């Protein structure tokens, strides 16, 4: 008996709500009729209104929609208000981007023309409940458009929050596919506003709790489950995780980083060297070496400054270049074997530093050629298989970077012969690649033209191997 009594009261309540909606709609449609019949419009006025309605869809910014509201004040008649209200409700079902601006447009006009807002809100409410039980897929886009429009209107307080909660409750009563999408659309648009408003926060929380319980009780597919989860996050964004703590460094270490990464330039090089000489070298030398090897934190065109700094410090601390070069080559070999895309920029900077160290007489040509062979073979036999796939051209970029930095110094003597032999192997290496990108091909051609302009490049593997045998003899 209690259950039957509750059902009877609910039916009476729904019937009463339906009569209220119908009465509000009739009042909105009859708005303005108290002052007499509508005056007939001239053809010019009708054409101006037609042009205004046609241009309204192009107003997709706050400034444009505010300007359109101002323009409509000069077209304000009873008939134009009724037509405008109908056109605002007739948004194309896929034009979701227009809804926030149309809601703003109605909100701007509402203080002076309340009948427009009343008609739009009544029409949206009527449309929502009239299609509530329709399960056809063809109607779903219109239902979602209607739900999002309701959400935009409630944010401008043009729709009562109670009406929105009634819509959500009706969707939760029949928690099926279409109703879930409609409820999620409302919450995505207006859920955050309702949750953060003091008067509606508690009721919004109850709606969210009910939705999450229904989601857990039903076996929803992954798409719908993700949609419900996103709607919850739109209302209650997850708390941000605590950021990783900043590394704790001493005052001296912070000053060293300031010298390397902020103050070092071609004008302040001598001053930075003087400041580094004042440091406790036995205590801070490892950290100074570490900062030198963080070459990727500097601008690429200023890598030479680090090499110049190492050369200037060699006079006072002869062990510095030894530690720098050892750590540099060890890290370069490690990154070559690691072969991660995220480390490629660092590898380019390290190879550039090797060339600049040779230019500043910190290392000799033997280290440069060993580095070149390492880039080309990565520990395998120099004439053996390629160390990377046929489609990977990053090692070619590294070789070109190193040769462009210091290759022009190998023009005579033993260094010239060693460079010619390496260039022949490099040519053989490039012949084993498939589909060389244009930028890599241009870089390789520029390197050959700059270092060996008179040498004709091999066209086949056999020609390249014959040239290698000739130079190695």
Short mmCIF file of C-alpha atoms in Angstrom, two decimals:
data_model
loop_
_atom_site.label_atom_id
_atom_site.label_comp_id
_atom_site.label_asym_id
_atom_site.label_seq_id
_atom_site.Cartn_x
_atom_site.Cartn_y
_atom_site.Cartn_z
CA UNK A 1 0.00 0.00 0.00
CA UNK A 2 2.83 2.41 0.77
CA UNK A 3 4.37 1.68 -2.62
CA UNK A 4 1.04 2.30 -4.41
CA UNK A 5 0.59 5.55 -2.51
CA UNK A 6 4.07 6.73 -3.57
CA UNK A 7 3.37 5.88 -7.21
CA UNK A 8 0.04 7.74 -7.08
CA UNK A 9 1.68 10.85 -5.60
CA UNK A 10 4.42 10.75 -8.20
CA UNK A 11 1.90 10.53 -11.03
CA UNK A 12 0.02 13.50 -9.61
CA UNK A 13 3.26 15.44 -9.30
CA UNK A 14 4.29 14.69 -12.88
CA UNK A 15 0.82 15.64 -14.15
CA UNK A 16 0.99 18.93 -12.27
CA UNK A 17 4.48 19.65 -13.60
CA UNK A 18 3.29 18.96 -17.15
CA UNK A 19 0.43 21.40 -16.75
CA UNK A 20 2.83 24.03 -15.41
CA UNK A 21 5.17 23.57 -18.37
CA UNK A 22 2.30 23.83 -20.81
CA UNK A 23 1.03 26.99 -19.08
CA UNK A 24 4.49 28.61 -19.10
CA UNK A 25 4.88 27.85 -22.80
CA UNK A 26 1.49 29.35 -23.62
CA UNK A 27 2.38 32.46 -21.62
CA UNK A 28 5.69 32.78 -23.45
CA UNK A 29 4.04 32.36 -26.84
CA UNK A 30 1.43 34.98 -25.95
CA UNK A 31 4.03 37.40 -24.57
CA UNK A 32 3.58 40.89 -25.85
CA UNK A 33 -0.01 40.35 -26.87
CA UNK A 34 -1.41 42.57 -24.14
CA UNK A 35 -0.48 45.77 -25.93
CA UNK A 36 -2.53 44.99 -29.01
CA UNK A 37 -2.04 43.12 -32.20
CA UNK A 38 1.31 43.01 -33.92
CA UNK A 39 1.92 45.78 -36.41
CA UNK A 40 2.49 44.64 -40.02
CA UNK A 41 6.09 44.79 -41.18
CA UNK A 42 7.32 46.32 -44.39
CA UNK A 43 9.43 44.40 -46.90
CA UNK A 44 12.53 46.35 -45.84
CA UNK A 45 12.07 45.42 -42.18
CA UNK A 46 11.53 41.76 -43.07
CA UNK A 47 14.66 41.73 -45.22
CA UNK A 48 16.70 43.31 -42.41
CA UNK A 49 15.47 40.66 -40.00
CA UNK A 50 16.22 37.90 -42.52
CA UNK A 51 19.75 39.22 -42.90
CA UNK A 52 20.20 39.45 -39.12
CA UNK A 53 19.09 35.85 -38.55
CA UNK A 54 21.32 34.62 -41.37
CA UNK A 55 24.37 36.39 -39.89
CA UNK A 56 23.66 35.23 -36.34
CA UNK A 57 25.26 31.82 -36.97
CA UNK A 58 28.54 33.55 -37.84
CA UNK A 59 28.79 35.19 -34.41
CA UNK A 60 31.08 32.75 -32.64
CA UNK A 61 32.87 35.08 -30.26
CA UNK A 62 31.81 37.12 -27.27
CA UNK A 63 32.39 40.44 -29.00
CA UNK A 64 30.42 39.45 -32.10
CA UNK A 65 27.46 38.04 -30.15
CA UNK A 66 27.34 41.13 -27.91
CA UNK A 67 27.36 43.32 -31.01
CA UNK A 68 24.55 41.22 -32.50
CA UNK A 69 22.47 41.71 -29.34
CA UNK A 70 23.02 45.44 -29.62
CA UNK A 71 21.95 45.39 -33.27
CA UNK A 72 18.75 43.50 -32.47
CA UNK A 73 17.66 46.33 -30.19
CA UNK A 74 17.08 48.38 -33.36
CA UNK A 75 14.93 45.56 -34.79
CA UNK A 76 12.90 45.06 -31.62
CA UNK A 77 9.26 44.30 -32.43
CA UNK A 78 6.84 41.69 -31.12
CA UNK A 79 7.02 39.66 -34.29
CA UNK A 80 10.82 39.84 -34.47
CA UNK A 81 11.12 38.72 -30.86
CA UNK A 82 8.91 35.68 -31.51
CA UNK A 83 10.81 34.82 -34.67
CA UNK A 84 14.16 35.26 -32.98
CA UNK A 85 13.14 32.98 -30.11
CA UNK A 86 12.07 30.29 -32.57
CA UNK A 87 15.30 30.60 -34.58
CA UNK A 88 17.45 30.42 -31.45
CA UNK A 89 15.75 27.16 -30.49
CA UNK A 90 16.23 25.77 -34.00
CA UNK A 91 20.01 25.41 -33.76
CA UNK A 92 21.33 22.74 -36.16
CA UNK A 93 21.86 19.53 -34.23
CA UNK A 94 25.59 19.35 -34.97
CA UNK A 95 26.40 23.00 -34.23
CA UNK A 96 27.36 22.57 -30.57
CA UNK A 97 29.81 25.46 -30.79
CA UNK A 98 26.91 27.92 -31.27
CA UNK A 99 25.14 26.99 -28.05
CA UNK A 100 27.30 29.00 -25.57
CA UNK A 101 27.00 32.13 -27.72
CA UNK A 102 23.25 31.75 -28.26
CA UNK A 103 22.79 31.38 -24.50
CA UNK A 104 24.87 34.51 -23.98
CA UNK A 105 22.82 36.29 -26.64
CA UNK A 106 19.56 35.45 -24.84
CA UNK A 107 21.09 36.44 -21.47
CA UNK A 108 22.15 39.86 -22.80
CA UNK A 109 18.63 40.55 -24.10
CA UNK A 110 16.82 39.05 -21.10
CA UNK A 111 16.71 42.21 -18.88
CA UNK A 112 15.01 44.23 -21.62
CA UNK A 113 13.17 41.42 -23.45
CA UNK A 114 12.31 38.71 -20.91
CA UNK A 115 9.79 37.07 -23.22
CA UNK A 116 12.60 35.70 -25.41
CA UNK A 117 14.30 33.93 -22.49
CA UNK A 118 10.96 32.61 -21.24
CA UNK A 119 10.04 31.17 -24.62
CA UNK A 120 13.46 29.58 -25.17
CA UNK A 121 13.52 27.99 -21.71
CA UNK A 122 9.95 26.70 -22.05
CA UNK A 123 10.66 25.30 -25.50
CA UNK A 124 13.82 23.55 -24.33
CA UNK A 125 11.95 22.02 -21.41
CA UNK A 126 9.10 20.87 -23.64
CA UNK A 127 11.48 19.37 -26.19
CA UNK A 128 13.48 17.54 -23.52
CA UNK A 129 10.52 15.80 -21.91
CA UNK A 130 8.74 15.12 -25.21
CA UNK A 131 11.72 13.09 -26.46
CA UNK A 132 12.57 11.44 -23.17
CA UNK A 133 11.11 8.06 -24.06
CA UNK A 134 12.18 8.07 -27.72
CA UNK A 135 14.97 5.50 -28.16
CA UNK A 136 15.66 5.96 -31.89
CA UNK A 137 19.29 6.65 -32.78
CA UNK A 138 18.24 9.36 -35.22
CA UNK A 139 16.85 11.45 -32.35
CA UNK A 140 19.93 11.16 -30.13
CA UNK A 141 21.90 14.10 -31.69
CA UNK A 142 18.92 16.39 -31.16
CA UNK A 143 18.57 15.23 -27.55
CA UNK A 144 22.26 15.88 -26.90
CA UNK A 145 21.97 19.32 -28.50
CA UNK A 146 18.96 20.09 -26.32
CA UNK A 147 20.76 18.87 -23.18
CA UNK A 148 23.84 20.98 -23.87
CA UNK A 149 21.68 24.03 -24.59
CA UNK A 150 19.90 23.52 -21.25
CA UNK A 151 23.30 23.37 -19.56
CA UNK A 152 24.43 26.61 -21.19
CA UNK A 153 21.18 28.36 -20.25
CA UNK A 154 21.38 27.35 -16.60
CA UNK A 155 24.87 28.87 -16.32
CA UNK A 156 23.33 32.23 -17.26
CA UNK A 157 20.49 31.54 -14.76
CA UNK A 158 17.93 31.57 -17.57
CA UNK A 159 16.72 28.09 -16.62
CA UNK A 160 15.79 27.10 -13.09
CA UNK A 161 18.23 24.62 -11.49
CA UNK A 162 15.22 22.59 -10.37
CA UNK A 163 14.30 21.94 -13.99
CA UNK A 164 17.85 20.72 -14.70
CA UNK A 165 17.81 18.38 -11.72
CA UNK A 166 14.42 17.09 -12.84
CA UNK A 167 15.90 16.31 -16.27
CA UNK A 168 18.87 14.52 -14.70
CA UNK A 169 16.64 12.53 -12.35
CA UNK A 170 14.44 11.36 -15.21
CA UNK A 171 17.53 10.16 -17.05
CA UNK A 172 18.77 8.31 -13.99
CA UNK A 173 15.37 6.64 -13.51
CA UNK A 174 15.87 4.97 -16.90
CA UNK A 175 19.67 4.58 -16.91
CA UNK A 176 20.03 3.28 -20.47
CA UNK A 177 22.33 4.16 -23.35
CA UNK A 178 20.67 7.32 -24.70
CA UNK A 179 19.71 8.69 -21.31
CA UNK A 180 23.26 8.18 -20.06
CA UNK A 181 24.66 10.23 -22.94
CA UNK A 182 22.10 12.99 -22.36
CA UNK A 183 22.83 13.14 -18.62
CA UNK A 184 26.58 13.21 -19.28
CA UNK A 185 26.10 16.06 -21.77
CA UNK A 186 24.30 18.17 -19.15
CA UNK A 187 26.95 17.47 -16.52
CA UNK A 188 29.84 18.19 -18.89
CA UNK A 189 28.41 21.62 -19.68
CA UNK A 190 26.85 22.73 -16.37
CA UNK A 191 27.97 20.17 -13.79
CA UNK A 192 30.89 22.21 -12.55
CA UNK A 193 28.69 25.31 -12.21
CA UNK A 194 26.01 23.44 -10.27
CA UNK A 195 28.56 21.72 -8.05
CA UNK A 196 30.37 24.94 -7.17
CA UNK A 197 27.16 26.91 -6.53
CA UNK A 198 26.29 26.89 -2.85
CA UNK A 199 22.53 26.42 -3.32
CA UNK A 200 22.88 23.43 -5.70
CA UNK A 201 26.10 21.80 -4.54
CA UNK A 202 24.50 19.23 -2.23
CA UNK A 203 21.93 18.11 -4.77
CA UNK A 204 24.56 17.86 -7.51
CA UNK A 205 26.65 15.65 -5.25
CA UNK A 206 23.63 13.38 -4.71
CA UNK A 207 23.11 13.11 -8.48
CA UNK A 208 26.77 12.20 -9.00
CA UNK A 209 26.69 9.58 -6.26
CA UNK A 210 23.59 8.00 -7.78
CA UNK A 211 25.17 7.97 -11.21
CA UNK A 212 28.34 6.30 -9.94
CA UNK A 213 26.30 3.65 -8.09
CA UNK A 214 24.32 2.89 -11.23
CA UNK A 215 27.53 2.71 -13.25
CA UNK A 216 28.99 0.20 -10.82
CA UNK A 217 25.80 -1.87 -10.79
CA UNK A 218 25.38 -2.06 -14.57
CA UNK A 219 27.68 -3.77 -17.05
CA UNK A 220 28.41 -0.79 -19.32
CA UNK A 221 30.71 -0.93 -22.29
CA UNK A 222 34.03 0.89 -22.15
CA UNK A 223 32.85 3.92 -24.16
CA UNK A 224 29.87 4.64 -21.91
CA UNK A 225 31.91 3.92 -18.80
CA UNK A 226 34.52 6.43 -19.90
CA UNK A 227 31.79 8.98 -20.71
CA UNK A 228 30.36 8.72 -17.19
CA UNK A 229 33.84 9.01 -15.69
CA UNK A 230 34.58 12.12 -17.77
CA UNK A 231 31.29 13.70 -16.65
CA UNK A 232 32.30 13.10 -13.04
CA UNK A 233 35.72 14.66 -13.63
CA UNK A 234 34.11 17.69 -15.30
CA UNK A 235 32.09 18.28 -12.13
CA UNK A 236 34.80 17.32 -9.65
CA UNK A 237 38.27 17.46 -11.23
CA UNK A 238 40.73 15.12 -9.53
CA UNK A 239 43.07 16.78 -7.11
CA UNK A 240 46.42 17.55 -8.61
CA UNK A 241 49.20 15.28 -7.54
CA UNK A 242 52.02 16.91 -5.68
CA UNK A 243 54.78 18.05 -7.96
CA UNK A 244 58.12 16.39 -7.72
CA UNK A 245 60.29 18.16 -5.24
CA UNK A 246 62.98 20.40 -6.55
CA UNK A 247 66.42 18.96 -6.28
CA UNK A 248 68.21 20.16 -3.23
CA UNK A 249 71.42 21.91 -4.19
CA UNK A 250 73.88 23.88 -2.19
CA UNK A 251 74.37 27.59 -2.72
CA UNK A 252 77.67 26.94 -4.51
CA UNK A 253 76.02 24.47 -6.90
CA UNK A 254 73.24 26.93 -7.70
CA UNK A 255 75.86 29.56 -8.43
CA UNK A 256 77.76 27.19 -10.73
CA UNK A 257 74.55 26.49 -12.65
CA UNK A 258 73.92 30.22 -12.89
CA UNK A 259 77.38 30.75 -14.40
CA UNK A 260 76.97 27.99 -17.00
CA UNK A 261 73.35 28.25 -18.04
CA UNK A 262 72.54 31.94 -17.63
CA UNK A 263 75.64 34.07 -17.51
CA UNK A 264 77.97 32.36 -19.99
CA UNK A 265 78.27 34.16 -23.33
CA UNK A 266 81.05 35.36 -25.58
CA UNK A 267 81.39 38.64 -23.66
CA UNK A 268 81.42 37.11 -20.17
CA UNK A 269 83.63 34.06 -20.86
CA UNK A 270 86.69 35.45 -19.10
CA UNK A 271 84.65 36.57 -16.10
CA UNK A 272 83.01 33.11 -15.78
CA UNK A 273 86.47 31.49 -15.83
CA UNK A 274 87.60 33.81 -13.03
CA UNK A 275 84.57 32.96 -10.93
CA UNK A 276 85.06 29.21 -11.41
CA UNK A 277 88.72 29.48 -10.38
CA UNK A 278 87.57 30.86 -7.02
CA UNK A 279 85.58 27.71 -6.26
CA UNK A 280 86.87 24.94 -3.98
CA UNK A 281 88.12 22.77 -6.82
CA UNK A 282 88.57 19.55 -4.89
CA UNK A 283 84.96 19.76 -3.71
CA UNK A 284 83.19 21.12 -6.79
CA UNK A 285 85.12 19.67 -9.75
CA UNK A 286 82.69 16.70 -10.26
CA UNK A 287 79.72 19.06 -10.34
CA UNK A 288 81.47 21.42 -12.74
CA UNK A 289 82.14 18.47 -15.09
CA UNK A 290 78.50 17.47 -14.78
CA UNK A 291 77.35 20.98 -15.74
CA UNK A 292 79.70 21.02 -18.74
CA UNK A 293 78.16 17.78 -20.01
CA UNK A 294 74.64 19.21 -19.69
CA UNK A 295 75.35 20.76 -23.04
CA UNK A 296 71.75 20.36 -24.21
CA UNK A 297 70.71 23.06 -21.71
CA UNK A 298 72.73 25.61 -23.65
CA UNK A 299 71.86 27.06 -27.03
CA UNK A 300 73.25 24.97 -29.86
CA UNK A 301 75.15 27.88 -31.37
CA UNK A 302 76.87 28.51 -28.01
CA UNK A 303 78.32 25.02 -27.51
CA UNK A 304 81.71 26.37 -28.56
CA UNK A 305 81.74 28.50 -25.39
CA UNK A 306 81.86 25.38 -23.20
CA UNK A 307 84.84 24.10 -25.19
CA UNK A 308 86.55 27.47 -24.87
CA UNK A 309 85.91 27.45 -21.13
CA UNK A 310 87.45 23.96 -20.77
CA UNK A 311 90.48 25.11 -22.78
CA UNK A 312 90.87 28.21 -20.59
CA UNK A 313 90.61 26.17 -17.37
CA UNK A 314 93.17 23.57 -18.55
CA UNK A 315 96.05 25.86 -17.63
CA UNK A 316 95.00 25.97 -13.99
CA UNK A 317 93.44 22.50 -13.62
CA UNK A 318 95.07 20.00 -16.05
CA UNK A 319 92.82 17.15 -14.88
CA UNK A 320 89.60 18.90 -16.02
CA UNK A 321 89.82 18.00 -19.77
CA UNK A 322 90.61 14.38 -18.88
CA UNK A 323 87.47 14.02 -16.77
CA UNK A 324 85.33 15.91 -19.29
CA UNK A 325 86.46 13.85 -22.30
CA UNK A 326 86.21 10.51 -20.48
CA UNK A 327 82.69 11.18 -19.26
CA UNK A 328 81.68 12.67 -22.61
CA UNK A 329 82.76 9.64 -24.67
CA UNK A 330 81.35 7.18 -22.14
CA UNK A 331 77.95 8.87 -22.21
CA UNK A 332 78.00 9.07 -26.01
CA UNK A 333 78.60 5.31 -26.31
CA UNK A 334 75.87 4.63 -23.77
CA UNK A 335 73.35 6.75 -25.65
CA UNK A 336 74.25 5.08 -28.95
CA UNK A 337 73.46 1.66 -27.49
CA UNK A 338 70.38 3.01 -25.70
CA UNK A 339 68.97 4.35 -29.00
CA UNK A 340 66.11 6.47 -27.63
CA UNK A 341 64.43 9.15 -29.68
CA UNK A 342 64.15 11.48 -26.66
CA UNK A 343 67.96 11.53 -26.31
CA UNK A 344 68.77 12.48 -29.90
CA UNK A 345 69.06 16.21 -29.27
CA UNK A 346 71.47 15.54 -26.41
CA UNK A 347 73.57 13.27 -28.64
CA UNK A 348 73.80 15.97 -31.30
CA UNK A 349 74.98 18.46 -28.68
CA UNK A 350 77.58 16.03 -27.31
CA UNK A 351 78.96 15.32 -30.78
CA UNK A 352 79.11 19.06 -31.44
CA UNK A 353 81.08 19.48 -28.20
CA UNK A 354 83.61 16.85 -29.33
CA UNK A 355 84.28 18.85 -32.49
CA UNK A 356 84.58 22.13 -30.60
CA UNK A 357 87.01 20.58 -28.10
CA UNK A 358 89.25 19.61 -31.03
CA UNK A 359 89.01 23.13 -32.45
CA UNK A 360 90.23 24.50 -29.08
CA UNK A 361 93.14 22.00 -28.96
CA UNK A 362 91.75 20.18 -25.91
CA UNK A 363 91.79 16.78 -27.68
CA UNK A 364 93.78 15.43 -30.63
CA UNK A 365 92.61 14.04 -33.96
CA UNK A 366 92.82 10.45 -32.73
CA UNK A 367 89.87 10.97 -30.38
CA UNK A 368 87.86 12.60 -33.16
CA UNK A 369 88.44 9.68 -35.55
CA UNK A 370 87.69 7.13 -32.85
CA UNK A 371 84.42 8.95 -32.24
CA UNK A 372 83.64 8.93 -35.97
CA UNK A 373 84.23 5.19 -36.19
CA UNK A 374 82.13 4.66 -33.09
CA UNK A 375 79.26 6.57 -34.65
CA UNK A 376 79.53 4.54 -37.83
CA UNK A 377 80.05 1.10 -36.35
CA UNK A 378 79.14 1.27 -32.65
CA UNK A 379 81.66 -1.41 -31.67
CA UNK A 380 81.28 -3.70 -34.71
CA UNK A 381 83.92 -4.27 -37.38
CA UNK A 382 84.42 -1.16 -39.47
CA UNK A 383 83.60 -3.02 -42.67
CA UNK A 384 81.03 -5.30 -41.02
CA UNK A 385 77.23 -5.03 -40.84
CA UNK A 386 75.56 -1.73 -40.18
CA UNK A 387 74.79 -1.08 -36.50
CA UNK A 388 71.32 0.35 -37.20
CA UNK A 389 68.32 -0.48 -39.42
CA UNK A 390 68.35 0.58 -43.09
CA UNK A 391 65.71 3.22 -42.40
CA UNK A 392 67.51 4.87 -39.45
CA UNK A 393 69.52 7.90 -40.56
CA UNK A 394 70.30 9.49 -37.20
CA UNK A 395 73.92 8.28 -37.15
CA UNK A 396 74.43 10.01 -40.48
CA UNK A 397 73.26 13.27 -38.87
CA UNK A 398 75.76 12.76 -36.03
CA UNK A 399 78.63 12.13 -38.46
CA UNK A 400 77.75 15.23 -40.50
CA UNK A 401 77.53 17.32 -37.32
CA UNK A 402 80.98 16.24 -36.14
CA UNK A 403 82.62 16.65 -39.56
CA UNK A 404 81.03 20.06 -40.09
CA UNK A 405 82.45 21.16 -36.73
CA UNK A 406 86.09 20.18 -37.21
CA UNK A 407 86.54 18.28 -40.51
CA UNK A 408 87.99 21.27 -42.35
CA UNK A 409 91.19 20.95 -40.25
CA UNK A 410 92.01 17.51 -41.72
CA UNK A 411 93.42 18.74 -45.01
CA UNK A 412 96.97 17.42 -44.97
CA UNK A 413 99.22 14.70 -43.61
CA UNK A 414 98.06 11.54 -41.93
CA UNK A 415 94.78 13.14 -40.82
CA UNK A 416 93.82 13.75 -44.47
CA UNK A 417 94.40 10.08 -45.37
CA UNK A 418 92.41 8.89 -42.37
CA UNK A 419 89.58 11.24 -43.28
CA UNK A 420 89.54 9.99 -46.90
CA UNK A 421 89.30 6.38 -45.71
CA UNK A 422 86.50 7.28 -43.31
CA UNK A 423 84.61 9.20 -46.01
CA UNK A 424 84.77 6.12 -48.24
CA UNK A 425 83.32 3.98 -45.44
CA UNK A 426 80.68 6.64 -44.81
CA UNK A 427 79.75 6.56 -48.49
CA UNK A 428 79.44 2.78 -48.29
CA UNK A 429 77.28 3.17 -45.17
CA UNK A 430 74.91 5.55 -46.96
CA UNK A 431 74.51 3.17 -49.91
CA UNK A 432 73.03 0.61 -47.53
CA UNK A 433 70.21 2.94 -46.51
CA UNK A 434 66.69 2.94 -47.93
CA UNK A 435 64.74 6.07 -48.76
CA UNK A 436 67.11 8.73 -47.48
CA UNK A 437 65.13 11.84 -46.40
CA UNK A 438 65.81 14.99 -48.36
CA UNK A 439 67.28 16.94 -45.43
CA UNK A 440 69.73 14.12 -44.58
CA UNK A 441 70.70 13.73 -48.23
CA UNK A 442 71.42 17.45 -48.52
CA UNK A 443 73.44 17.42 -45.28
CA UNK A 444 75.56 14.48 -46.48
CA UNK A 445 76.10 16.07 -49.91
CA UNK A 446 77.15 19.36 -48.28
CA UNK A 447 79.62 17.51 -46.05
CA UNK A 448 81.23 15.70 -49.01
CA UNK A 449 81.39 18.89 -51.07
CA UNK A 450 83.00 20.81 -48.20
CA UNK A 451 85.63 18.18 -47.29
CA UNK A 452 86.22 16.22 -50.51
CA UNK A 453 84.92 18.35 -53.39
CA UNK A 454 87.04 16.58 -56.03
CA UNK A 455 86.16 13.04 -54.98
CA UNK A 456 83.39 11.41 -56.95
CA UNK A 457 80.99 9.47 -54.78
CA UNK A 458 80.37 5.79 -55.46
CA UNK A 459 77.09 4.81 -57.05
CA UNK A 460 77.10 1.14 -56.10
CA UNK A 461 78.28 -0.91 -53.15
CA UNK A 462 80.92 -2.60 -55.31
CA UNK A 463 82.46 0.76 -56.29
CA UNK A 464 82.51 1.88 -52.66
CA UNK A 465 84.19 -1.34 -51.49
CA UNK A 466 86.76 -1.07 -54.29
CA UNK A 467 87.61 2.49 -53.20
CA UNK A 468 87.89 1.35 -49.56
CA UNK A 469 90.33 -1.41 -50.58
CA UNK A 470 92.37 1.05 -52.58
CA UNK A 471 92.65 3.59 -49.76
CA UNK A 472 93.34 0.94 -47.12
CA UNK A 473 96.22 -0.58 -49.11
#
